[in-house]
PDB file of C-alpha atoms and ligand atoms in Angstrom:
ATOM      1  CA  MET A   8      -0.007  -0.006   0.003  1.00  0.00           C
ATOM      2  CA  THR A   9       1.411   3.440  -0.879  1.00  0.00           C
ATOM      3  CA  HIS A  10       0.237   6.967  -0.004  1.00  0.00           C
ATOM      4  CA  PRO A  11       0.266  10.322  -1.848  1.00  0.00           C
ATOM      5  CA  THR A  12       3.160  12.562  -0.814  1.00  0.00           C
ATOM      6  CA  ILE A  13       2.561  14.844   2.171  1.00  0.00           C
ATOM      7  CA  ILE A  14       4.786  17.868   2.887  1.00  0.00           C
ATOM      8  CA  ALA A  15       4.757  18.843   6.578  1.00  0.00           C
ATOM      9  CA  PRO A  16       6.749  22.019   7.323  1.00  0.00           C
ATOM     10  CA  SER A  17       8.171  22.047  10.828  1.00  0.00           C
ATOM     11  CA  ILE A  18       7.062  25.050  12.910  1.00  0.00           C
ATOM     12  CA  LEU A  19      10.324  24.793  14.844  1.00  0.00           C
ATOM     13  CA  ALA A  20      11.946  26.633  11.884  1.00  0.00           C
ATOM     14  CA  ALA A  21       9.281  29.352  11.607  1.00  0.00           C
ATOM     15  CA  ASP A  22       9.677  32.913  12.884  1.00  0.00           C
ATOM     16  CA  TRP A  23       7.719  32.661  16.146  1.00  0.00           C
ATOM     17  CA  GLY A  24       7.685  36.484  16.404  1.00  0.00           C
ATOM     18  CA  CYS A  25       4.971  36.449  13.727  1.00  0.00           C
ATOM     19  CA  LEU A  26       3.726  32.927  14.182  1.00  0.00           C
ATOM     20  CA  HIS A  27       0.213  33.221  12.762  1.00  0.00           C
ATOM     21  CA  GLU A  28       1.462  35.114   9.681  1.00  0.00           C
ATOM     22  CA  GLN A  29       4.020  32.341   9.110  1.00  0.00           C
ATOM     23  CA  ILE A  30       1.372  29.680   9.465  1.00  0.00           C
ATOM     24  CA  ARG A  31      -0.967  31.419   6.992  1.00  0.00           C
ATOM     25  CA  ALA A  32       1.964  31.906   4.562  1.00  0.00           C
ATOM     26  CA  VAL A  33       3.182  28.302   4.619  1.00  0.00           C
ATOM     27  CA  GLN A  34      -0.402  27.009   4.235  1.00  0.00           C
ATOM     28  CA  GLU A  35      -0.827  29.329   1.282  1.00  0.00           C
ATOM     29  CA  ALA A  36       2.469  27.970  -0.042  1.00  0.00           C
ATOM     30  CA  GLY A  37       1.047  24.447  -0.200  1.00  0.00           C
ATOM     31  CA  ALA A  38       1.804  22.771   3.177  1.00  0.00           C
ATOM     32  CA  ASP A  39      -0.321  19.647   3.610  1.00  0.00           C
ATOM     33  CA  TRP A  40       0.295  19.314   7.362  1.00  0.00           C
ATOM     34  CA  LEU A  41       2.156  21.307   9.976  1.00  0.00           C
ATOM     35  CA  HIS A  42       4.769  19.426  11.994  1.00  0.00           C
ATOM     36  CA  LEU A  43       5.078  20.345  15.686  1.00  0.00           C
ATOM     37  CA  ASP A  44       8.329  19.353  17.444  1.00  0.00           C
ATOM     38  CA  VAL A  45       7.732  19.081  21.167  1.00  0.00           C
ATOM     39  CA  MET A  46      10.971  18.629  23.155  1.00  0.00           C
ATOM     40  CA  ASP A  47      11.424  18.119  26.910  1.00  0.00           C
ATOM     41  CA  GLY A  48      15.183  18.488  27.310  1.00  0.00           C
ATOM     42  CA  HIS A  49      15.386  14.864  28.523  1.00  0.00           C
ATOM     43  CA  LEU A  50      14.783  12.608  25.524  1.00  0.00           C
ATOM     44  CA  VAL A  51      16.604  15.182  23.391  1.00  0.00           C
ATOM     45  CA  GLU A  52      19.153  17.902  24.302  1.00  0.00           C
ATOM     46  CA  ASN A  53      16.781  20.801  23.790  1.00  0.00           C
ATOM     47  CA  ILE A  54      13.522  22.253  25.031  1.00  0.00           C
ATOM     48  CA  SER A  55      11.191  23.675  22.350  1.00  0.00           C
ATOM     49  CA  PHE A  56       7.519  24.211  23.254  1.00  0.00           C
ATOM     50  CA  GLY A  57       4.524  22.537  24.841  1.00  0.00           C
ATOM     51  CA  PRO A  58       0.699  22.170  24.634  1.00  0.00           C
ATOM     52  CA  ALA A  59      -0.073  25.869  25.006  1.00  0.00           C
ATOM     53  CA  PHE A  60       2.114  26.731  21.990  1.00  0.00           C
ATOM     54  CA  CYS A  61       0.424  23.974  19.981  1.00  0.00           C
ATOM     55  CA  ASP A  62      -2.976  25.363  20.943  1.00  0.00           C
ATOM     56  CA  CYS A  63      -1.790  28.784  19.622  1.00  0.00           C
ATOM     57  CA  VAL A  64      -0.687  27.217  16.349  1.00  0.00           C
ATOM     58  CA  ALA A  65      -4.068  25.494  16.063  1.00  0.00           C
ATOM     59  CA  GLU A  66      -5.817  28.889  16.227  1.00  0.00           C
ATOM     60  CA  ALA A  67      -4.385  29.760  12.771  1.00  0.00           C
ATOM     61  CA  ALA A  68      -3.996  26.285  11.286  1.00  0.00           C
ATOM     62  CA  THR A  69      -6.350  25.164   8.554  1.00  0.00           C
ATOM     63  CA  VAL A  70      -4.307  21.982   7.795  1.00  0.00           C
ATOM     64  CA  PRO A  71      -3.844  18.943  10.106  1.00  0.00           C
ATOM     65  CA  LEU A  72      -1.234  19.117  12.913  1.00  0.00           C
ATOM     66  CA  ASP A  73       1.374  16.367  13.037  1.00  0.00           C
ATOM     67  CA  VAL A  74       2.670  16.296  16.645  1.00  0.00           C
ATOM     68  CA  HIS A  75       6.125  14.801  17.231  1.00  0.00           C
ATOM     69  CA  LEU A  76       6.688  14.182  20.957  1.00  0.00           C
ATOM     70  CA  MET A  77      10.379  14.101  21.706  1.00  0.00           C
ATOM     71  CA  ILE A  78       9.684  13.524  25.407  1.00  0.00           C
ATOM     72  CA  THR A  79      10.452  10.760  27.897  1.00  0.00           C
ATOM     73  CA  ARG A  80       6.866  10.480  29.212  1.00  0.00           C
ATOM     74  CA  PRO A  81       4.459  10.626  26.248  1.00  0.00           C
ATOM     75  CA  ASP A  82       2.156   8.304  28.221  1.00  0.00           C
ATOM     76  CA  THR A  83       1.277  11.119  30.628  1.00  0.00           C
ATOM     77  CA  PHE A  84       1.472  14.123  28.242  1.00  0.00           C
ATOM     78  CA  TRP A  85      -0.099  12.943  24.943  1.00  0.00           C
ATOM     79  CA  PRO A  86      -3.714  13.890  26.108  1.00  0.00           C
ATOM     80  CA  ARG A  87      -2.590  17.526  26.342  1.00  0.00           C
ATOM     81  CA  PHE A  88      -2.210  17.535  22.561  1.00  0.00           C
ATOM     82  CA  ALA A  89      -5.292  15.447  21.763  1.00  0.00           C
ATOM     83  CA  LYS A  90      -7.608  18.444  21.091  1.00  0.00           C
ATOM     84  CA  VAL A  91      -5.456  19.793  18.215  1.00  0.00           C
ATOM     85  CA  ALA A  92      -3.481  16.836  16.826  1.00  0.00           C
ATOM     86  CA  LYS A  93      -4.291  14.735  13.726  1.00  0.00           C
ATOM     87  CA  ASN A  94      -1.380  12.449  14.629  1.00  0.00           C
ATOM     88  CA  ILE A  95       0.740  12.026  17.748  1.00  0.00           C
ATOM     89  CA  THR A  96       4.112  10.337  17.251  1.00  0.00           C
ATOM     90  CA  ILE A  97       6.131   8.978  20.191  1.00  0.00           C
ATOM     91  CA  HIS A  98       9.738   7.776  20.462  1.00  0.00           C
ATOM     92  CA  THR A  99      10.514   4.101  20.939  1.00  0.00           C
ATOM     93  CA  GLU A 100      13.260   5.353  23.288  1.00  0.00           C
ATOM     94  CA  SER A 101      10.776   6.974  25.658  1.00  0.00           C
ATOM     95  CA  SER A 102      10.438   5.655  29.261  1.00  0.00           C
ATOM     96  CA  CYS A 103       6.905   4.316  29.211  1.00  0.00           C
ATOM     97  CA  ASP A 104       4.788   1.384  27.952  1.00  0.00           C
ATOM     98  CA  VAL A 105       4.999   2.372  24.268  1.00  0.00           C
ATOM     99  CA  ALA A 106       2.473  -0.205  23.046  1.00  0.00           C
ATOM    100  CA  ALA A 107      -0.103   0.893  25.644  1.00  0.00           C
ATOM    101  CA  THR A 108       0.470   4.568  24.840  1.00  0.00           C
ATOM    102  CA  LEU A 109       0.036   3.972  21.096  1.00  0.00           C
ATOM    103  CA  ARG A 110      -3.204   2.062  21.832  1.00  0.00           C
ATOM    104  CA  ALA A 111      -4.483   4.876  24.020  1.00  0.00           C
ATOM    105  CA  ILE A 112      -3.767   7.527  21.336  1.00  0.00           C
ATOM    106  CA  ARG A 113      -5.533   5.461  18.676  1.00  0.00           C
ATOM    107  CA  ALA A 114      -8.490   4.747  20.981  1.00  0.00           C
ATOM    108  CA  ALA A 115      -8.927   8.516  21.258  1.00  0.00           C
ATOM    109  CA  GLY A 116      -9.435   8.635  17.497  1.00  0.00           C
ATOM    110  CA  ILE A 117      -6.074  10.232  16.824  1.00  0.00           C
ATOM    111  CA  GLY A 118      -3.439   8.802  14.400  1.00  0.00           C
ATOM    112  CA  CYS A 119      -0.509   7.271  16.258  1.00  0.00           C
ATOM    113  CA  GLY A 120       3.056   7.126  15.106  1.00  0.00           C
ATOM    114  CA  ILE A 121       6.308   5.507  16.271  1.00  0.00           C
ATOM    115  CA  THR A 122       9.719   7.050  15.666  1.00  0.00           C
ATOM    116  CA  LEU A 123      13.355   6.267  16.416  1.00  0.00           C
ATOM    117  CA  LYS A 124      16.591   8.155  16.676  1.00  0.00           C
ATOM    118  CA  PRO A 125      19.382   7.582  14.151  1.00  0.00           C
ATOM    119  CA  GLY A 126      21.376   5.396  16.580  1.00  0.00           C
ATOM    120  CA  THR A 127      18.383   3.108  17.346  1.00  0.00           C
ATOM    121  CA  PRO A 128      18.053  -0.073  15.208  1.00  0.00           C
ATOM    122  CA  PHE A 129      14.878  -0.434  13.131  1.00  0.00           C
ATOM    123  CA  ALA A 130      14.189  -3.721  14.952  1.00  0.00           C
ATOM    124  CA  SER A 131      13.169  -1.624  18.001  1.00  0.00           C
ATOM    125  CA  VAL A 132       9.971  -0.445  16.208  1.00  0.00           C
ATOM    126  CA  GLU A 133       9.035  -3.749  14.568  1.00  0.00           C
ATOM    127  CA  PRO A 134       6.780  -4.884  17.472  1.00  0.00           C
ATOM    128  CA  PHE A 135       4.598  -1.772  16.959  1.00  0.00           C
ATOM    129  CA  LEU A 136       4.256  -1.699  13.149  1.00  0.00           C
ATOM    130  CA  ALA A 137       0.892  -3.442  13.068  1.00  0.00           C
ATOM    131  CA  ASP A 138      -0.584  -0.919  15.489  1.00  0.00           C
ATOM    132  CA  VAL A 139       0.552   2.432  14.055  1.00  0.00           C
ATOM    133  CA  ASP A 140      -0.642   4.851  11.348  1.00  0.00           C
ATOM    134  CA  LEU A 141       2.824   6.321  10.785  1.00  0.00           C
ATOM    135  CA  VAL A 142       6.483   5.377  11.131  1.00  0.00           C
ATOM    136  CA  LEU A 143       8.786   8.335  11.415  1.00  0.00           C
ATOM    137  CA  VAL A 144      12.456   7.742  10.565  1.00  0.00           C
ATOM    138  CA  MET A 145      14.613  10.529  12.053  1.00  0.00           C
ATOM    139  CA  THR A 146      17.186  11.572   9.442  1.00  0.00           C
ATOM    140  CA  VAL A 147      18.982  13.813  11.922  1.00  0.00           C
ATOM    141  CA  GLU A 148      19.748  13.480  15.647  1.00  0.00           C
ATOM    142  CA  PRO A 149      16.560  14.997  17.089  1.00  0.00           C
ATOM    143  CA  GLY A 150      16.777  18.266  18.992  1.00  0.00           C
ATOM    144  CA  TYR A 151      17.564  20.974  16.461  1.00  0.00           C
ATOM    145  CA  GLY A 152      16.552  22.079  12.986  1.00  0.00           C
ATOM    146  CA  GLY A 153      19.086  22.931  10.293  1.00  0.00           C
ATOM    147  CA  GLN A 154      21.261  19.766  10.688  1.00  0.00           C
ATOM    148  CA  PRO A 155      22.599  17.768   7.750  1.00  0.00           C
ATOM    149  CA  PHE A 156      20.638  14.749   6.451  1.00  0.00           C
ATOM    150  CA  ILE A 157      22.028  11.338   7.452  1.00  0.00           C
ATOM    151  CA  PRO A 158      21.852   9.240   4.211  1.00  0.00           C
ATOM    152  CA  GLU A 159      22.419   5.948   6.083  1.00  0.00           C
ATOM    153  CA  MET A 160      18.865   6.346   7.470  1.00  0.00           C
ATOM    154  CA  MET A 161      17.478   5.346   4.047  1.00  0.00           C
ATOM    155  CA  GLU A 162      18.161   1.738   5.101  1.00  0.00           C
ATOM    156  CA  LYS A 163      15.484   2.155   7.769  1.00  0.00           C
ATOM    157  CA  VAL A 164      13.062   3.769   5.311  1.00  0.00           C
ATOM    158  CA  ARG A 165      13.542   0.790   2.978  1.00  0.00           C
ATOM    159  CA  ALA A 166      13.036  -1.559   5.926  1.00  0.00           C
ATOM    160  CA  ALA A 167       9.787   0.225   6.846  1.00  0.00           C
ATOM    161  CA  ARG A 168       8.590  -0.033   3.246  1.00  0.00           C
ATOM    162  CA  ASP A 169       9.482  -3.714   2.986  1.00  0.00           C
ATOM    163  CA  ALA A 170       7.820  -4.568   6.308  1.00  0.00           C
ATOM    164  CA  ARG A 171       4.666  -2.658   5.261  1.00  0.00           C
ATOM    165  CA  GLU A 172       4.493  -4.672   2.014  1.00  0.00           C
ATOM    166  CA  SER A 173       5.382  -8.085   3.413  1.00  0.00           C
ATOM    167  CA  ARG A 174       2.999  -7.712   6.410  1.00  0.00           C
ATOM    168  CA  GLU A 175       0.326  -5.955   4.306  1.00  0.00           C
ATOM    169  CA  LEU A 176       0.175  -2.966   6.639  1.00  0.00           C
ATOM    170  CA  GLY A 177      -0.901   0.580   5.809  1.00  0.00           C
ATOM    171  CA  TYR A 178       1.171   3.091   7.749  1.00  0.00           C
ATOM    172  CA  ARG A 179       2.673   6.220   6.311  1.00  0.00           C
ATOM    173  CA  ILE A 180       6.498   6.483   6.213  1.00  0.00           C
ATOM    174  CA  GLU A 181       7.720   9.902   7.339  1.00  0.00           C
ATOM    175  CA  VAL A 182      11.245  11.362   7.315  1.00  0.00           C
ATOM    176  CA  ASP A 183      12.333  14.269   9.472  1.00  0.00           C
ATOM    177  CA  GLY A 184      15.495  16.332   9.452  1.00  0.00           C
ATOM    178  CA  GLY A 185      17.600  17.909   6.688  1.00  0.00           C
ATOM    179  CA  ILE A 186      14.865  17.419   4.074  1.00  0.00           C
ATOM    180  CA  ASN A 187      15.127  19.563   0.977  1.00  0.00           C
ATOM    181  CA  ALA A 188      14.590  19.056  -2.803  1.00  0.00           C
ATOM    182  CA  VAL A 189      17.625  16.739  -3.048  1.00  0.00           C
ATOM    183  CA  THR A 190      17.216  14.705   0.144  1.00  0.00           C
ATOM    184  CA  GLY A 191      13.437  14.636  -0.342  1.00  0.00           C
ATOM    185  CA  LYS A 192      13.912  12.907  -3.689  1.00  0.00           C
ATOM    186  CA  VAL A 193      16.291  10.355  -2.110  1.00  0.00           C
ATOM    187  CA  SER A 194      13.793   9.731   0.711  1.00  0.00           C
ATOM    188  CA  ILE A 195      10.836   9.267  -1.665  1.00  0.00           C
ATOM    189  CA  GLY A 196      12.946   6.937  -3.748  1.00  0.00           C
ATOM    190  CA  ALA A 197      13.598   4.808  -0.616  1.00  0.00           C
ATOM    191  CA  GLY A 198       9.872   4.661   0.193  1.00  0.00           C
ATOM    192  CA  ALA A 199       9.045   7.775   2.255  1.00  0.00           C
ATOM    193  CA  ASP A 200       5.684   9.429   1.538  1.00  0.00           C
ATOM    194  CA  THR A 201       5.536  12.067   4.313  1.00  0.00           C
ATOM    195  CA  LEU A 202       8.335  14.641   4.449  1.00  0.00           C
ATOM    196  CA  VAL A 203       8.980  17.037   7.316  1.00  0.00           C
ATOM    197  CA  ALA A 204      10.870  20.140   6.198  1.00  0.00           C
ATOM    198  CA  GLY A 205      11.793  23.028   8.485  1.00  0.00           C
ATOM    199  CA  THR A 206      14.717  25.142   7.351  1.00  0.00           C
ATOM    200  CA  SER A 207      14.417  24.334   3.639  1.00  0.00           C
ATOM    201  CA  VAL A 208      10.866  25.810   3.638  1.00  0.00           C
ATOM    202  CA  PHE A 209      10.877  28.621   6.239  1.00  0.00           C
ATOM    203  CA  ALA A 210      14.314  29.945   5.186  1.00  0.00           C
ATOM    204  CA  ALA A 211      13.348  29.908   1.481  1.00  0.00           C
ATOM    205  CA  PRO A 212      12.715  33.192  -0.308  1.00  0.00           C
ATOM    206  CA  ASP A 213       9.788  31.508  -2.039  1.00  0.00           C
ATOM    207  CA  MET A 214       8.123  28.929   0.260  1.00  0.00           C
ATOM    208  CA  ALA A 215       5.733  27.701  -2.468  1.00  0.00           C
ATOM    209  CA  ALA A 216       8.649  26.978  -4.837  1.00  0.00           C
ATOM    210  CA  ALA A 217      10.509  25.214  -1.994  1.00  0.00           C
ATOM    211  CA  ILE A 218       7.508  23.009  -1.219  1.00  0.00           C
ATOM    212  CA  ARG A 219       6.991  22.193  -4.889  1.00  0.00           C
ATOM    213  CA  ALA A 220      10.696  21.329  -5.239  1.00  0.00           C
ATOM    214  CA  ILE A 221      10.525  18.926  -2.253  1.00  0.00           C
ATOM    215  CA  ARG A 222       7.367  17.406  -3.622  1.00  0.00           C
ATOM    216  CA  GLY A 223       9.226  16.882  -6.864  1.00  0.00           C
ATOM    217  CA  VAL A 224       6.757  18.741  -9.022  1.00  0.00           C
ATOM    218  CA  ASP A 225       8.393  21.479 -11.129  1.00  0.00           C
TER     219      ASP A 225
HETATM  220  C1  DX5 B  27      14.546  17.932  14.868  1.00  0.00           C
HETATM  221  C2  DX5 B  27      13.064  18.004  14.475  1.00  0.00           C
HETATM  222  C3  DX5 B  27      12.910  18.200  13.005  1.00  0.00           C
HETATM  223  C4  DX5 B  27      13.490  19.496  12.542  1.00  0.00           C
HETATM  224  C5  DX5 B  27      13.529  19.517  11.044  1.00  0.00           C
HETATM  225  O1  DX5 B  27      14.657  17.438  16.171  1.00  0.00           O
HETATM  226  O2  DX5 B  27      12.409  16.779  14.801  1.00  0.00           O
HETATM  227  O3  DX5 B  27      11.498  18.186  12.649  1.00  0.00           O
HETATM  228  O4  DX5 B  27      12.726  20.537  13.020  1.00  0.00           O
HETATM  229  O5  DX5 B  27      14.122  20.716  10.714  1.00  0.00           O
HETATM  230  P1  DX5 B  27      15.059  20.842   9.411  1.00  0.00           P
HETATM  231  O6  DX5 B  27      14.167  20.550   8.269  1.00  0.00           O
HETATM  232  O7  DX5 B  27      15.540  22.256   9.478  1.00  0.00           O
HETATM  233  O8  DX5 B  27      16.149  19.812   9.593  1.00  0.00           O
HETATM  234 ZN1   ZN B  28      10.133  16.422  14.111  1.00  0.00          ZN
END
């Protein structure tokens, strides 16, 4: 099963001083989803924003919100994002019952995703594949935008694609970190269908052209 390509600009790279203008502009420019990078300073070496900021994004958003919880306790915090999120993705490295948390998110009628850091083997997410709507392969060490793409992560994207085919599953395959027109093409070629892009979109002089280039239509 394959999916149409989704481009999900990461709000982490937006100018928060004019947040709602940036959201309207990137939606105008063709964003399919908005990606929200929540960081707690424990699971990753940075603190970004929390539920209140996501609620503020939701006030201006007209596209679905794709929430990426880079936090150690998604089991206790995911409900705080439930009102606004289309999907909530949690890390396999988090300190909780991951399977139970994924079940709880899905039971709330929200898409659930599993993700893994570059140093974590793909095998760590295999137990969850039958119970998720999305597999997110981190293509940078999570914590900061603007880092270089790690090409070795395409092995995990291919593994996710092969597992989806062989087990007749239906999840989306998302990549996140260092995605631009070049690395987006490589990722789609390996099997990714959902592309998070922060810097390459928000730092672009023409966001619509940047999104089209990542989508590969131009
Ligand atoms: C990093 C975040 C990514 C990041 C992507 O921890 O998960 O979503 O914001 O930003 P770029 O596209 O600038 O690498
Ligand atoms: Zn992210």
